[in-house]
PDB file of C-alpha atoms in Angstrom:
ATOM      1  CA  MET B   1      -8.096  53.168 -97.408  1.00 53.00           C
ATOM      2  CA  MET B   2      -5.388  50.828 -96.485  1.00 57.00           C
ATOM      3  CA  ILE B   3      -2.847  53.555 -95.316  1.00 63.00           C
ATOM      4  CA  PHE B   4      -5.738  54.961 -93.014  1.00 59.00           C
ATOM      5  CA  THR B   5      -6.276  51.362 -91.559  1.00 68.00           C
ATOM      6  CA  ASP B   6      -2.555  51.217 -90.875  1.00 68.00           C
ATOM      7  CA  LYS B   7      -2.365  54.393 -89.161  1.00 69.00           C
ATOM      8  CA  LEU B   8      -5.273  53.510 -87.046  1.00 62.00           C
ATOM      9  CA  ILE B   9      -3.834  50.199 -85.997  1.00 68.00           C
ATOM     10  CA  ARG B  10      -0.523  51.665 -85.058  1.00 72.00           C
ATOM     11  CA  ARG B  11      -2.101  54.575 -82.993  1.00 70.00           C
ATOM     12  CA  LYS B  12      -4.304  51.664 -81.207  1.00 72.00           C
ATOM     13  CA  ASN B  13      -1.319  49.771 -80.544  1.00 70.00           C
ATOM     14  CA  LEU B  14       0.737  52.743 -79.274  1.00 68.00           C
ATOM     15  CA  PHE B  15      -2.205  53.432 -77.042  1.00 69.00           C
ATOM     16  CA  LEU B  16      -2.480  49.858 -75.666  1.00 68.00           C
ATOM     17  CA  LEU B  17       1.430  49.919 -75.099  1.00 68.00           C
ATOM     18  CA  THR B  18       1.139  53.230 -73.251  1.00 76.00           C
ATOM     19  CA  GLY B  19      -1.539  51.930 -71.097  1.00 68.00           C
ATOM     20  CA  LEU B  20       0.311  48.842 -70.304  1.00 68.00           C
ATOM     21  CA  PHE B  21       3.443  50.796 -69.493  1.00 67.00           C
ATOM     22  CA  MET B  22       1.516  53.122 -67.169  1.00 70.00           C
ATOM     23  CA  THR B  23      -0.173  50.179 -65.380  1.00 73.00           C
ATOM     24  CA  LEU B  24       3.202  48.481 -64.758  1.00 65.00           C
ATOM     25  CA  VAL B  25       4.750  51.758 -63.413  1.00 66.00           C
ATOM     26  CA  ALA B  26       1.961  52.210 -61.155  1.00 68.00           C
ATOM     27  CA  VAL B  27       1.804  48.642 -59.776  1.00 64.00           C
ATOM     28  CA  SER B  28       5.694  48.572 -59.244  1.00 68.00           C
ATOM     29  CA  CYS B  29       5.560  51.958 -57.248  1.00 67.00           C
ATOM     30  CA  ALA B  30       2.622  50.941 -54.998  1.00 59.00           C
ATOM     31  CA  PRO B  31       3.517  50.294 -51.358  1.00 65.00           C
ATOM     32  CA  LYS B  32       4.324  46.575 -50.560  1.00 64.00           C
ATOM     33  CA  TYR B  33       1.784  44.974 -48.150  1.00 62.00           C
ATOM     34  CA  ASP B  34       3.570  43.579 -44.986  1.00 63.00           C
ATOM     35  CA  PRO B  35       1.543  40.844 -43.561  1.00 67.00           C
ATOM     36  CA  LYS B  36       3.275  40.902 -40.229  1.00 70.00           C
ATOM     37  CA  PRO B  37       2.114  43.690 -37.916  1.00 64.00           C
ATOM     38  CA  ALA B  38       4.819  45.902 -36.277  1.00 59.00           C
ATOM     39  CA  PRO B  39       5.398  44.629 -32.854  1.00 72.00           C
ATOM     40  CA  ASP B  40       3.924  46.426 -29.927  1.00 88.00           C
ATOM     41  CA  ARG B  41       6.155  48.700 -27.992  1.00 86.00           C
ATOM     42  CA  ARG B  42       6.017  47.593 -24.490  1.00 92.00           C
ATOM     43  CA  LEU B  43       7.884  49.696 -21.783  1.00 94.00           C
ATOM     44  CA  PRO B  44       9.172  48.131 -18.502  1.00 97.00           C
ATOM     45  CA  GLU B  45       7.264  48.330 -15.363  1.00 97.00           C
ATOM     46  CA  MET B  46       8.546  48.281 -11.901  1.00 97.00           C
ATOM     47  CA  GLN B  47       8.002  48.963  -8.363  1.00 98.00           C
ATOM     48  CA  THR B  48      10.073  50.421  -5.627  1.00 97.00           C
ATOM     49  CA  ASN B  49      10.896  48.139  -2.728  1.00 97.00           C
ATOM     50  CA  VAL B  50      11.951  48.847   0.889  1.00 95.00           C
ATOM     51  CA  ALA B  51      15.766  49.916   1.112  1.00 94.00           C
ATOM     52  CA  THR B  52      17.955  48.462   3.734  1.00 91.00           C
ATOM     53  CA  PHE B  53      19.657  50.610   6.214  1.00 89.00           C
ATOM     54  CA  SER B  54      23.104  50.076   8.044  1.00 87.00           C
ATOM     55  CA  THR B  55      23.031  48.812  11.551  1.00 79.00           C
ATOM     56  CA  SER B  56      23.633  52.260  12.754  1.00 78.00           C
ATOM     57  CA  GLY B  57      20.704  53.658  10.862  1.00 73.00           C
ATOM     58  CA  ASN B  58      22.649  56.508   9.352  1.00 78.00           C
ATOM     59  CA  ALA B  59      23.360  55.108   5.862  1.00 85.00           C
ATOM     60  CA  VAL B  60      21.338  53.528   3.049  1.00 89.00           C
ATOM     61  CA  GLU B  61      22.960  50.097   2.569  1.00 92.00           C
ATOM     62  CA  ASN B  62      20.842  48.637  -0.515  1.00 94.00           C
ATOM     63  CA  PHE B  63      18.157  50.122  -2.750  1.00 96.00           C
ATOM     64  CA  ASN B  64      15.848  47.533  -4.242  1.00 96.00           C
ATOM     65  CA  LEU B  65      13.327  47.408  -6.898  1.00 97.00           C
ATOM     66  CA  SER B  66      11.267  44.741  -8.819  1.00 97.00           C
ATOM     67  CA  PHE B  67      10.620  44.639 -12.410  1.00 97.00           C
ATOM     68  CA  THR B  68       7.087  43.281 -13.014  1.00 97.00           C
ATOM     69  CA  SER B  69       7.744  43.414 -16.918  1.00 96.00           C
ATOM     70  CA  LEU B  70      10.776  43.992 -18.626  1.00 96.00           C
ATOM     71  CA  GLY B  71       8.966  45.123 -21.799  1.00 94.00           C
ATOM     72  CA  ASN B  72      10.412  44.840 -25.289  1.00 94.00           C
ATOM     73  CA  VAL B  73      12.285  48.097 -25.470  1.00 94.00           C
ATOM     74  CA  ALA B  74      16.041  47.938 -24.310  1.00 96.00           C
ATOM     75  CA  ILE B  75      16.696  49.306 -20.839  1.00 97.00           C
ATOM     76  CA  GLU B  76      19.662  51.632 -20.975  1.00 97.00           C
ATOM     77  CA  GLU B  77      19.704  52.528 -17.424  1.00 97.00           C
ATOM     78  CA  TYR B  78      17.958  51.950 -14.134  1.00 98.00           C
ATOM     79  CA  GLY B  79      18.029  52.534 -10.618  1.00 97.00           C
ATOM     80  CA  ILE B  80      16.659  54.903  -7.716  1.00 97.00           C
ATOM     81  CA  VAL B  81      16.238  58.519  -7.809  1.00 97.00           C
ATOM     82  CA  TYR B  82      16.314  59.858  -4.157  1.00 96.00           C
ATOM     83  CA  ALA B  83      15.984  63.044  -1.896  1.00 94.00           C
ATOM     84  CA  PHE B  84      17.201  63.732   1.486  1.00 93.00           C
ATOM     85  CA  LEU B  85      14.615  66.192   2.959  1.00 91.00           C
ATOM     86  CA  PRO B  86      14.119  68.139   6.333  1.00 88.00           C
ATOM     87  CA  ASP B  87      10.670  66.361   6.439  1.00 82.00           C
ATOM     88  CA  THR B  88       8.494  64.074   4.340  1.00 75.00           C
ATOM     89  CA  THR B  89       7.484  66.740   2.080  1.00 77.00           C
ATOM     90  CA  ALA B  90       6.536  65.351  -1.255  1.00 78.00           C
ATOM     91  CA  VAL B  91       8.943  66.393  -4.057  1.00 86.00           C
ATOM     92  CA  ASN B  92       8.947  65.613  -7.837  1.00 89.00           C
ATOM     93  CA  LEU B  93      11.439  62.736  -7.849  1.00 92.00           C
ATOM     94  CA  VAL B  94      12.792  62.795 -11.415  1.00 93.00           C
ATOM     95  CA  ILE B  95      16.176  61.864 -13.020  1.00 94.00           C
ATOM     96  CA  GLY B  96      18.113  64.762 -14.405  1.00 90.00           C
ATOM     97  CA  GLY B  97      16.758  67.360 -11.941  1.00 89.00           C
ATOM     98  CA  ALA B  98      17.989  68.548  -8.492  1.00 91.00           C
ATOM     99  CA  TYR B  99      18.055  64.933  -6.993  1.00 94.00           C
ATOM    100  CA  PRO B 100      20.674  62.388  -7.271  1.00 95.00           C
ATOM    101  CA  THR B 101      20.439  58.789  -8.665  1.00 96.00           C
ATOM    102  CA  ALA B 102      21.575  55.492  -7.551  1.00 96.00           C
ATOM    103  CA  LYS B 103      22.297  53.739 -10.892  1.00 97.00           C
ATOM    104  CA  PHE B 104      22.282  49.836 -10.827  1.00 97.00           C
ATOM    105  CA  LYS B 105      25.110  48.148 -12.610  1.00 96.00           C
ATOM    106  CA  ASN B 106      23.809  44.836 -13.187  1.00 95.00           C
ATOM    107  CA  ALA B 107      21.771  43.868 -16.010  1.00 96.00           C
ATOM    108  CA  PRO B 108      17.869  44.200 -15.175  1.00 97.00           C
ATOM    109  CA  ARG B 109      16.007  41.166 -14.525  1.00 96.00           C
ATOM    110  CA  MET B 110      12.490  40.180 -13.826  1.00 97.00           C
ATOM    111  CA  GLY B 111      11.728  40.255  -9.986  1.00 97.00           C
ATOM    112  CA  ALA B 112      13.864  41.729  -7.271  1.00 97.00           C
ATOM    113  CA  ASN B 113      17.033  43.903  -8.369  1.00 97.00           C
ATOM    114  CA  THR B 114      19.216  44.882  -5.427  1.00 96.00           C
ATOM    115  CA  GLU B 115      22.516  47.038  -5.432  1.00 95.00           C
ATOM    116  CA  THR B 116      24.618  48.127  -2.638  1.00 95.00           C
ATOM    117  CA  PHE B 117      25.332  51.857  -2.187  1.00 92.00           C
ATOM    118  CA  ASN B 118      26.178  52.920   1.365  1.00 88.00           C
ATOM    119  CA  ILE B 119      24.952  56.541   1.184  1.00 92.00           C
ATOM    120  CA  SER B 120      25.347  58.544   4.348  1.00 90.00           C
ATOM    121  CA  PHE B 121      22.458  60.503   5.643  1.00 88.00           C
ATOM    122  CA  PRO B 122      23.352  64.252   5.421  1.00 90.00           C
ATOM    123  CA  SER B 123      23.010  66.390   8.642  1.00 87.00           C
ATOM    124  CA  GLY B 124      19.975  68.528   9.153  1.00 85.00           C
ATOM    125  CA  MET B 125      17.751  66.153   6.972  1.00 85.00           C
ATOM    126  CA  HIS B 126      15.379  63.791   8.689  1.00 86.00           C
ATOM    127  CA  ALA B 127      13.583  62.231   5.858  1.00 90.00           C
ATOM    128  CA  LEU B 128      14.629  60.099   2.670  1.00 92.00           C
ATOM    129  CA  SER B 129      12.056  59.847  -0.315  1.00 94.00           C
ATOM    130  CA  TYR B 130      12.966  57.531  -3.221  1.00 95.00           C
ATOM    131  CA  ARG B 131      11.499  55.832  -6.161  1.00 96.00           C
ATOM    132  CA  ALA B 132      12.687  53.561  -8.944  1.00 98.00           C
ATOM    133  CA  TYR B 133      13.146  54.504 -12.655  1.00 98.00           C
ATOM    134  CA  ALA B 134      14.355  52.937 -16.086  1.00 98.00           C
ATOM    135  CA  ARG B 135      15.454  54.777 -18.955  1.00 97.00           C
ATOM    136  CA  VAL B 136      14.826  52.861 -22.200  1.00 96.00           C
ATOM    137  CA  ALA B 137      16.329  53.140 -25.776  1.00 94.00           C
ATOM    138  CA  GLY B 138      15.235  56.470 -27.305  1.00 91.00           C
ATOM    139  CA  GLY B 139      15.477  58.444 -24.022  1.00 93.00           C
ATOM    140  CA  GLU B 140      12.235  57.750 -22.297  1.00 94.00           C
ATOM    141  CA  VAL B 141      12.045  57.303 -18.613  1.00 96.00           C
ATOM    142  CA  ARG B 142       9.563  55.241 -16.717  1.00 96.00           C
ATOM    143  CA  TYR B 143       9.002  55.414 -13.099  1.00 97.00           C
ATOM    144  CA  ALA B 144       7.718  53.024 -10.490  1.00 97.00           C
ATOM    145  CA  THR B 145       4.017  53.478  -9.532  1.00 91.00           C
ATOM    146  CA  ASN B 146       5.098  53.908  -6.086  1.00 94.00           C
ATOM    147  CA  ARG B 147       7.516  56.164  -3.990  1.00 93.00           C
ATOM    148  CA  LEU B 148       8.773  55.231  -0.551  1.00 93.00           C
ATOM    149  CA  ASN B 149       9.683  57.481   2.341  1.00 91.00           C
ATOM    150  CA  LYS B 150      11.928  56.937   5.474  1.00 87.00           C
ATOM    151  CA  THR B 151      11.940  59.240   8.409  1.00 84.00           C
ATOM    152  CA  TYR B 152      15.265  58.927  10.514  1.00 76.00           C
TER     153      TYR B 152
END
């Protein structure tokens, strides 16, 4: 009877140790709880401002834009995408397409941002259409909610 009881005790202990080991493994593999939520990804918001033109009226002297929010994602590039057109026809002003960009060199800041470019108006064209853009880390591009047109 004693041998049977010893075997039973050993099996019971082995069962308890196996259960304890399995519980420890399960607890150590469980994902850790992070009490801090991940920060919201806020992208910059901007507005296209009126460009200034040379006194002769045949060149863009400065492009202007205003950031109403810089967001919390790094701005890698920003500026104005523009098109010289025969008239004020609406075109899809996006960067990387058919239209040139005027890239700003200074670091972006809240409020007005202005850069000098002196871009001459091409002959045969009678309109300039432009809007602000910002490319953020990861490659996403944000555009101003407005675009401006100038007939000359």
